[in-house]
Amino acid sequence: MEKGKGYIIAAIYGSPRRDGNTSILMDRFLDGVKYKTEQIGASVYIKKIYTAELDISPCRECGNCSRTGECIINDDMQDIFRILIDTDFIAVASPVFFTSVSGYLKALIDRCQRFWVLKYEHNRKIIKIPRNGIFIGASGSGSETIFDCPKKVIRSFFDVLFVDYQTDFLFKNTERKGAILKNKTALEAVYNFGKKIDFT
C-alpha cells in the first residue's frame, strides 16, 4: 500500500502459538481497533506479522548495514523492513522466555540493527515519524521483576524505529495455554485501548 492511503498498524506476534495467551491478547486489541474503525469509517490497514512462521535469520553482525545502510540477508525480513518503515503504529506481543522476549521476536528485533545504523551512524530518517507503540506480554512467573528485561528490549526496539513507547499490558501468573481467557479484566483492557487509537 502506498503511503498516505490510510493508517497502518503493524501487529507483531512473538509467540510460537497463534492461540497462545499473548496472541489472544493481541487479537483482542485488534478487535477494539476494528470496532472503532467501523464506527468512524476510517481507512485502517492491519499488517499481522507472525514471527514464528517467517524465515528470519539472526543478525550476522557482518557490518554491511554500516557500510551501505542495507541488510545483506535475503529472507522474510526484507518485507518486514518495508512494513516497519511505513507503519503508523506498532503493537508487539510476546510471552516471556527466560526473562526476555521469545527467540522468534528477538531475531526480528536484532535484524533491526539496520535501523540503528541508519539512525545513529548515517543520520538518515527513512521512517515515518512520529508514531506510537505498545507492548503486550504474559509470563508464567509471578515475579515482580519478570517484565524488566522484556520491557528494555522493546524500548530499544522502539527507539531505533522512532516509536514512542505509549504503554504496555503485562500479565503475570499466566502459564497455561488459554489461561488469559479467564482474565476478563486483561481482555477488556487491551480491547478498550484498541478503541482509543487515534487514526490521525
PDB file of C-alpha atoms in Angstrom:
ATOM      1  CA  MET A   1       0.000   0.000   0.000  1.00  0.00           C
ATOM      2  CA  GLU A   2       1.241   3.469  -0.843  1.00  0.00           C
ATOM      3  CA  LYS A   3       1.969   5.987   1.871  1.00  0.00           C
ATOM      4  CA  GLY A   4      -0.826   8.408   2.601  1.00  0.00           C
ATOM      5  CA  LYS A   5      -3.575   5.935   1.653  1.00  0.00           C
ATOM      6  CA  GLY A   6      -4.616   5.064   5.191  1.00  0.00           C
ATOM      7  CA  TYR A   7      -3.494   4.357   8.735  1.00  0.00           C
ATOM      8  CA  ILE A   8      -1.279   1.292   9.109  1.00  0.00           C
ATOM      9  CA  ILE A   9      -0.941  -0.821  12.240  1.00  0.00           C
ATOM     10  CA  ALA A  10       1.799  -3.449  12.433  1.00  0.00           C
ATOM     11  CA  ALA A  11       0.825  -6.249  14.825  1.00  0.00           C
ATOM     12  CA  ILE A  12       3.910  -8.321  15.658  1.00  0.00           C
ATOM     13  CA  TYR A  13       3.149 -11.702  17.218  1.00  0.00           C
ATOM     14  CA  GLY A  14       6.136 -13.078  19.112  1.00  0.00           C
ATOM     15  CA  SER A  15       4.509 -16.273  20.358  1.00  0.00           C
ATOM     16  CA  PRO A  16       5.193 -19.614  18.665  1.00  0.00           C
ATOM     17  CA  ARG A  17       1.457 -20.285  19.015  1.00  0.00           C
ATOM     18  CA  ARG A  18      -1.317 -18.457  17.158  1.00  0.00           C
ATOM     19  CA  ASP A  19      -3.675 -19.325  20.005  1.00  0.00           C
ATOM     20  CA  GLY A  20      -1.252 -18.580  22.836  1.00  0.00           C
ATOM     21  CA  ASN A  21      -2.034 -16.084  25.581  1.00  0.00           C
ATOM     22  CA  THR A  22      -0.256 -13.102  24.035  1.00  0.00           C
ATOM     23  CA  SER A  23      -1.741 -13.899  20.625  1.00  0.00           C
ATOM     24  CA  ILE A  24      -5.199 -13.896  22.184  1.00  0.00           C
ATOM     25  CA  LEU A  25      -4.477 -10.527  23.782  1.00  0.00           C
ATOM     26  CA  MET A  26      -3.200  -9.094  20.500  1.00  0.00           C
ATOM     27  CA  ASP A  27      -6.295 -10.305  18.664  1.00  0.00           C
ATOM     28  CA  ARG A  28      -8.479  -8.718  21.328  1.00  0.00           C
ATOM     29  CA  PHE A  29      -6.611  -5.423  20.958  1.00  0.00           C
ATOM     30  CA  LEU A  30      -7.172  -5.561  17.206  1.00  0.00           C
ATOM     31  CA  ASP A  31     -10.869  -6.297  17.788  1.00  0.00           C
ATOM     32  CA  GLY A  32     -11.023  -2.947  19.579  1.00  0.00           C
ATOM     33  CA  VAL A  33      -9.256  -1.263  16.670  1.00  0.00           C
ATOM     34  CA  LYS A  34     -11.691  -2.817  14.182  1.00  0.00           C
ATOM     35  CA  TYR A  35     -14.667  -1.715  16.264  1.00  0.00           C
ATOM     36  CA  LYS A  36     -13.521   1.908  16.201  1.00  0.00           C
ATOM     37  CA  THR A  37     -12.702   1.652  12.506  1.00  0.00           C
ATOM     38  CA  GLU A  38     -16.251   0.542  11.755  1.00  0.00           C
ATOM     39  CA  GLN A  39     -17.730   3.260  13.961  1.00  0.00           C
ATOM     40  CA  ILE A  40     -15.911   6.166  12.336  1.00  0.00           C
ATOM     41  CA  GLY A  41     -15.345   4.748   8.859  1.00  0.00           C
ATOM     42  CA  ALA A  42     -11.566   5.143   8.969  1.00  0.00           C
ATOM     43  CA  SER A  43      -9.211   3.519   6.456  1.00  0.00           C
ATOM     44  CA  VAL A  44      -7.078   1.354   8.724  1.00  0.00           C
ATOM     45  CA  TYR A  45      -4.855  -1.453   7.492  1.00  0.00           C
ATOM     46  CA  ILE A  46      -3.593  -4.110   9.887  1.00  0.00           C
ATOM     47  CA  LYS A  47      -0.389  -5.924   8.972  1.00  0.00           C
ATOM     48  CA  LYS A  48      -0.120  -9.109  11.043  1.00  0.00           C
ATOM     49  CA  ILE A  49       3.413 -10.452  11.451  1.00  0.00           C
ATOM     50  CA  TYR A  50       3.630 -13.995  12.872  1.00  0.00           C
ATOM     51  CA  THR A  51       7.330 -14.234  13.648  1.00  0.00           C
ATOM     52  CA  ALA A  52       7.309 -18.000  14.259  1.00  0.00           C
ATOM     53  CA  GLU A  53       6.050 -18.619  10.727  1.00  0.00           C
ATOM     54  CA  LEU A  54       8.642 -16.489   8.942  1.00  0.00           C
ATOM     55  CA  ASP A  55      12.140 -17.130   7.683  1.00  0.00           C
ATOM     56  CA  ILE A  56      14.116 -14.629   9.755  1.00  0.00           C
ATOM     57  CA  SER A  57      17.783 -15.370  10.268  1.00  0.00           C
ATOM     58  CA  PRO A  58      19.677 -13.942  13.246  1.00  0.00           C
ATOM     59  CA  CYS A  59      21.824 -10.874  12.706  1.00  0.00           C
ATOM     60  CA  ARG A  60      25.285 -11.897  11.456  1.00  0.00           C
ATOM     61  CA  GLU A  61      26.941  -8.641  12.526  1.00  0.00           C
ATOM     62  CA  CYS A  62      28.645  -8.616   9.145  1.00  0.00           C
ATOM     63  CA  GLY A  63      28.788  -4.815   9.063  1.00  0.00           C
ATOM     64  CA  ASN A  64      27.114  -4.442   5.683  1.00  0.00           C
ATOM     65  CA  CYS A  65      24.423  -2.141   7.080  1.00  0.00           C
ATOM     66  CA  SER A  66      27.138   0.148   8.467  1.00  0.00           C
ATOM     67  CA  ARG A  67      28.649   0.385   5.002  1.00  0.00           C
ATOM     68  CA  THR A  68      25.504   0.619   2.865  1.00  0.00           C
ATOM     69  CA  GLY A  69      22.514   1.115   5.178  1.00  0.00           C
ATOM     70  CA  GLU A  70      21.046  -2.160   3.921  1.00  0.00           C
ATOM     71  CA  CYS A  71      20.804  -5.650   5.397  1.00  0.00           C
ATOM     72  CA  ILE A  72      22.571  -8.199   3.217  1.00  0.00           C
ATOM     73  CA  ILE A  73      20.492 -11.196   4.352  1.00  0.00           C
ATOM     74  CA  ASN A  74      17.792 -12.034   1.804  1.00  0.00           C
ATOM     75  CA  ASP A  75      14.918 -13.517   3.794  1.00  0.00           C
ATOM     76  CA  ASP A  76      11.446 -12.529   5.022  1.00  0.00           C
ATOM     77  CA  MET A  77      12.923  -9.649   6.984  1.00  0.00           C
ATOM     78  CA  GLN A  78      13.208  -7.646   3.781  1.00  0.00           C
ATOM     79  CA  ASP A  79       9.401  -7.450   3.649  1.00  0.00           C
ATOM     80  CA  ILE A  80       9.242  -6.677   7.380  1.00  0.00           C
ATOM     81  CA  PHE A  81      11.636  -3.747   6.902  1.00  0.00           C
ATOM     82  CA  ARG A  82       9.176  -2.156   4.479  1.00  0.00           C
ATOM     83  CA  ILE A  83       6.265  -2.606   6.884  1.00  0.00           C
ATOM     84  CA  LEU A  84       8.239  -1.122   9.783  1.00  0.00           C
ATOM     85  CA  ILE A  85       9.157   1.888   7.664  1.00  0.00           C
ATOM     86  CA  ASP A  86       5.599   2.657   6.534  1.00  0.00           C
ATOM     87  CA  THR A  87       3.537   1.772   9.622  1.00  0.00           C
ATOM     88  CA  ASP A  88       1.859   4.377  11.832  1.00  0.00           C
ATOM     89  CA  PHE A  89       1.519   2.242  14.966  1.00  0.00           C
ATOM     90  CA  ILE A  90       3.345  -0.846  16.211  1.00  0.00           C
ATOM     91  CA  ALA A  91       1.880  -3.398  18.627  1.00  0.00           C
ATOM     92  CA  VAL A  92       4.223  -6.128  19.868  1.00  0.00           C
ATOM     93  CA  ALA A  93       3.097  -9.205  21.800  1.00  0.00           C
ATOM     94  CA  SER A  94       5.333 -11.860  23.320  1.00  0.00           C
ATOM     95  CA  PRO A  95       5.431 -14.398  26.105  1.00  0.00           C
ATOM     96  CA  VAL A  96       8.398 -14.239  28.459  1.00  0.00           C
ATOM     97  CA  PHE A  97      11.075 -16.826  27.678  1.00  0.00           C
ATOM     98  CA  PHE A  98      13.944 -16.979  30.194  1.00  0.00           C
ATOM     99  CA  THR A  99      13.172 -13.387  31.324  1.00  0.00           C
ATOM    100  CA  SER A 100      13.178 -11.979  27.764  1.00  0.00           C
ATOM    101  CA  VAL A 101      11.007 -11.977  24.656  1.00  0.00           C
ATOM    102  CA  SER A 102      10.695 -15.098  22.516  1.00  0.00           C
ATOM    103  CA  GLY A 103      13.587 -16.108  20.272  1.00  0.00           C
ATOM    104  CA  TYR A 104      11.424 -15.593  17.192  1.00  0.00           C
ATOM    105  CA  LEU A 105      10.739 -11.995  18.136  1.00  0.00           C
ATOM    106  CA  LYS A 106      14.312 -11.379  19.264  1.00  0.00           C
ATOM    107  CA  ALA A 107      15.633 -12.430  15.857  1.00  0.00           C
ATOM    108  CA  LEU A 108      13.387  -9.835  14.205  1.00  0.00           C
ATOM    109  CA  ILE A 109      14.475  -7.158  16.664  1.00  0.00           C
ATOM    110  CA  ASP A 110      18.174  -7.947  16.262  1.00  0.00           C
ATOM    111  CA  ARG A 111      17.868  -7.575  12.495  1.00  0.00           C
ATOM    112  CA  CYS A 112      16.735  -4.002  13.112  1.00  0.00           C
ATOM    113  CA  GLN A 113      20.396  -3.221  13.673  1.00  0.00           C
ATOM    114  CA  ARG A 114      19.997  -1.806  10.183  1.00  0.00           C
ATOM    115  CA  PHE A 115      17.707   0.901  11.592  1.00  0.00           C
ATOM    116  CA  TRP A 116      20.093   1.579  14.475  1.00  0.00           C
ATOM    117  CA  VAL A 117      22.862   2.176  11.940  1.00  0.00           C
ATOM    118  CA  LEU A 118      20.671   4.424   9.801  1.00  0.00           C
ATOM    119  CA  LYS A 119      19.671   6.486  12.832  1.00  0.00           C
ATOM    120  CA  TYR A 120      22.945   6.753  14.724  1.00  0.00           C
ATOM    121  CA  GLU A 121      25.694   6.212  12.131  1.00  0.00           C
ATOM    122  CA  HIS A 122      24.184   7.509   8.881  1.00  0.00           C
ATOM    123  CA  ASN A 123      21.834  10.093  10.448  1.00  0.00           C
ATOM    124  CA  ARG A 124      19.133   9.106   7.978  1.00  0.00           C
ATOM    125  CA  LYS A 125      15.417   9.153   8.740  1.00  0.00           C
ATOM    126  CA  ILE A 126      13.719   6.841   6.259  1.00  0.00           C
ATOM    127  CA  ILE A 127      10.947   6.019   8.735  1.00  0.00           C
ATOM    128  CA  LYS A 128       7.535   7.636   9.107  1.00  0.00           C
ATOM    129  CA  ILE A 129       7.529   9.742  12.303  1.00  0.00           C
ATOM    130  CA  PRO A 130       6.142  10.414  14.837  1.00  0.00           C
ATOM    131  CA  ARG A 131       4.271   7.249  15.841  1.00  0.00           C
ATOM    132  CA  ASN A 132       3.325   5.174  18.868  1.00  0.00           C
ATOM    133  CA  GLY A 133       3.656   1.598  20.015  1.00  0.00           C
ATOM    134  CA  ILE A 134       2.565  -0.780  22.761  1.00  0.00           C
ATOM    135  CA  PHE A 135       3.884  -3.988  24.260  1.00  0.00           C
ATOM    136  CA  ILE A 136       1.684  -6.900  25.336  1.00  0.00           C
ATOM    137  CA  GLY A 137       3.332  -9.537  27.498  1.00  0.00           C
ATOM    138  CA  ALA A 138       2.440 -12.608  29.528  1.00  0.00           C
ATOM    139  CA  SER A 139       4.527 -14.696  31.896  1.00  0.00           C
ATOM    140  CA  GLY A 140       4.001 -17.864  33.895  1.00  0.00           C
ATOM    141  CA  SER A 141       6.118 -16.360  36.652  1.00  0.00           C
ATOM    142  CA  GLY A 142       4.648 -14.224  39.378  1.00  0.00           C
ATOM    143  CA  SER A 143       7.870 -12.312  39.984  1.00  0.00           C
ATOM    144  CA  GLU A 144       7.518  -8.554  40.375  1.00  0.00           C
ATOM    145  CA  THR A 145      10.532  -8.024  38.100  1.00  0.00           C
ATOM    146  CA  ILE A 146       9.755 -10.607  35.413  1.00  0.00           C
ATOM    147  CA  PHE A 147       8.999  -7.966  32.767  1.00  0.00           C
ATOM    148  CA  ASP A 148      12.021  -5.749  33.431  1.00  0.00           C
ATOM    149  CA  CYS A 149      14.153  -7.307  30.694  1.00  0.00           C
ATOM    150  CA  PRO A 150      11.433  -7.667  28.030  1.00  0.00           C
ATOM    151  CA  LYS A 151      10.469  -4.021  28.520  1.00  0.00           C
ATOM    152  CA  LYS A 152      14.082  -2.926  27.984  1.00  0.00           C
ATOM    153  CA  VAL A 153      14.253  -4.961  24.768  1.00  0.00           C
ATOM    154  CA  ILE A 154      11.040  -3.424  23.455  1.00  0.00           C
ATOM    155  CA  ARG A 155      12.146   0.092  24.436  1.00  0.00           C
ATOM    156  CA  SER A 156      15.358  -0.380  22.450  1.00  0.00           C
ATOM    157  CA  PHE A 157      13.386  -1.757  19.513  1.00  0.00           C
ATOM    158  CA  PHE A 158      11.001   1.197  19.556  1.00  0.00           C
ATOM    159  CA  ASP A 159      13.842   3.678  19.950  1.00  0.00           C
ATOM    160  CA  VAL A 160      15.524   2.805  16.650  1.00  0.00           C
ATOM    161  CA  LEU A 161      12.136   2.914  14.915  1.00  0.00           C
ATOM    162  CA  PHE A 162      11.251   6.395  16.213  1.00  0.00           C
ATOM    163  CA  VAL A 163       8.325   4.879  18.134  1.00  0.00           C
ATOM    164  CA  ASP A 164       7.027   6.329  21.391  1.00  0.00           C
ATOM    165  CA  TYR A 165       6.542   3.519  23.932  1.00  0.00           C
ATOM    166  CA  GLN A 166       2.986   4.550  24.707  1.00  0.00           C
ATOM    167  CA  THR A 167       2.102   1.867  27.261  1.00  0.00           C
ATOM    168  CA  ASP A 168       2.203  -1.848  27.966  1.00  0.00           C
ATOM    169  CA  PHE A 169      -0.143  -4.586  29.110  1.00  0.00           C
ATOM    170  CA  LEU A 170       1.729  -7.139  31.193  1.00  0.00           C
ATOM    171  CA  PHE A 171       0.192 -10.140  32.903  1.00  0.00           C
ATOM    172  CA  LYS A 172       1.961 -12.394  35.397  1.00  0.00           C
ATOM    173  CA  ASN A 173       0.917 -15.876  36.517  1.00  0.00           C
ATOM    174  CA  THR A 174      -0.339 -16.708  33.036  1.00  0.00           C
ATOM    175  CA  GLU A 175       1.225 -20.083  32.392  1.00  0.00           C
ATOM    176  CA  ARG A 176      -1.190 -22.473  30.741  1.00  0.00           C
ATOM    177  CA  LYS A 177      -2.375 -22.161  27.159  1.00  0.00           C
ATOM    178  CA  GLY A 178      -5.571 -20.105  27.090  1.00  0.00           C
ATOM    179  CA  ALA A 179      -5.252 -19.022  30.724  1.00  0.00           C
ATOM    180  CA  ILE A 180      -5.701 -15.384  29.732  1.00  0.00           C
ATOM    181  CA  LEU A 181      -9.270 -16.140  28.640  1.00  0.00           C
ATOM    182  CA  LYS A 182     -10.183 -16.323  32.327  1.00  0.00           C
ATOM    183  CA  ASN A 183      -8.798 -12.831  32.905  1.00  0.00           C
ATOM    184  CA  LYS A 184     -11.685 -10.678  31.734  1.00  0.00           C
ATOM    185  CA  THR A 185     -10.005  -7.530  33.051  1.00  0.00           C
ATOM    186  CA  ALA A 186      -6.986  -8.134  30.808  1.00  0.00           C
ATOM    187  CA  LEU A 187      -9.124  -8.791  27.743  1.00  0.00           C
ATOM    188  CA  GLU A 188     -11.195  -5.678  28.352  1.00  0.00           C
ATOM    189  CA  ALA A 189      -8.102  -3.533  28.921  1.00  0.00           C
ATOM    190  CA  VAL A 190      -6.490  -4.307  25.559  1.00  0.00           C
ATOM    191  CA  TYR A 191      -9.838  -4.133  23.746  1.00  0.00           C
ATOM    192  CA  ASN A 192     -10.679  -0.743  25.194  1.00  0.00           C
ATOM    193  CA  PHE A 193      -7.233   0.585  24.343  1.00  0.00           C
ATOM    194  CA  GLY A 194      -7.713  -0.524  20.759  1.00  0.00           C
ATOM    195  CA  LYS A 195     -10.920   1.500  20.643  1.00  0.00           C
ATOM    196  CA  LYS A 196      -8.989   4.621  21.670  1.00  0.00           C
ATOM    197  CA  ILE A 197      -6.297   4.591  18.972  1.00  0.00           C
ATOM    198  CA  ASP A 198      -6.053   7.973  17.235  1.00  0.00           C
ATOM    199  CA  PHE A 199      -6.005   7.368  13.489  1.00  0.00           C
ATOM    200  CA  THR A 200      -4.965  10.913  12.589  1.00  0.00           C
TER     201      THR A 200
END
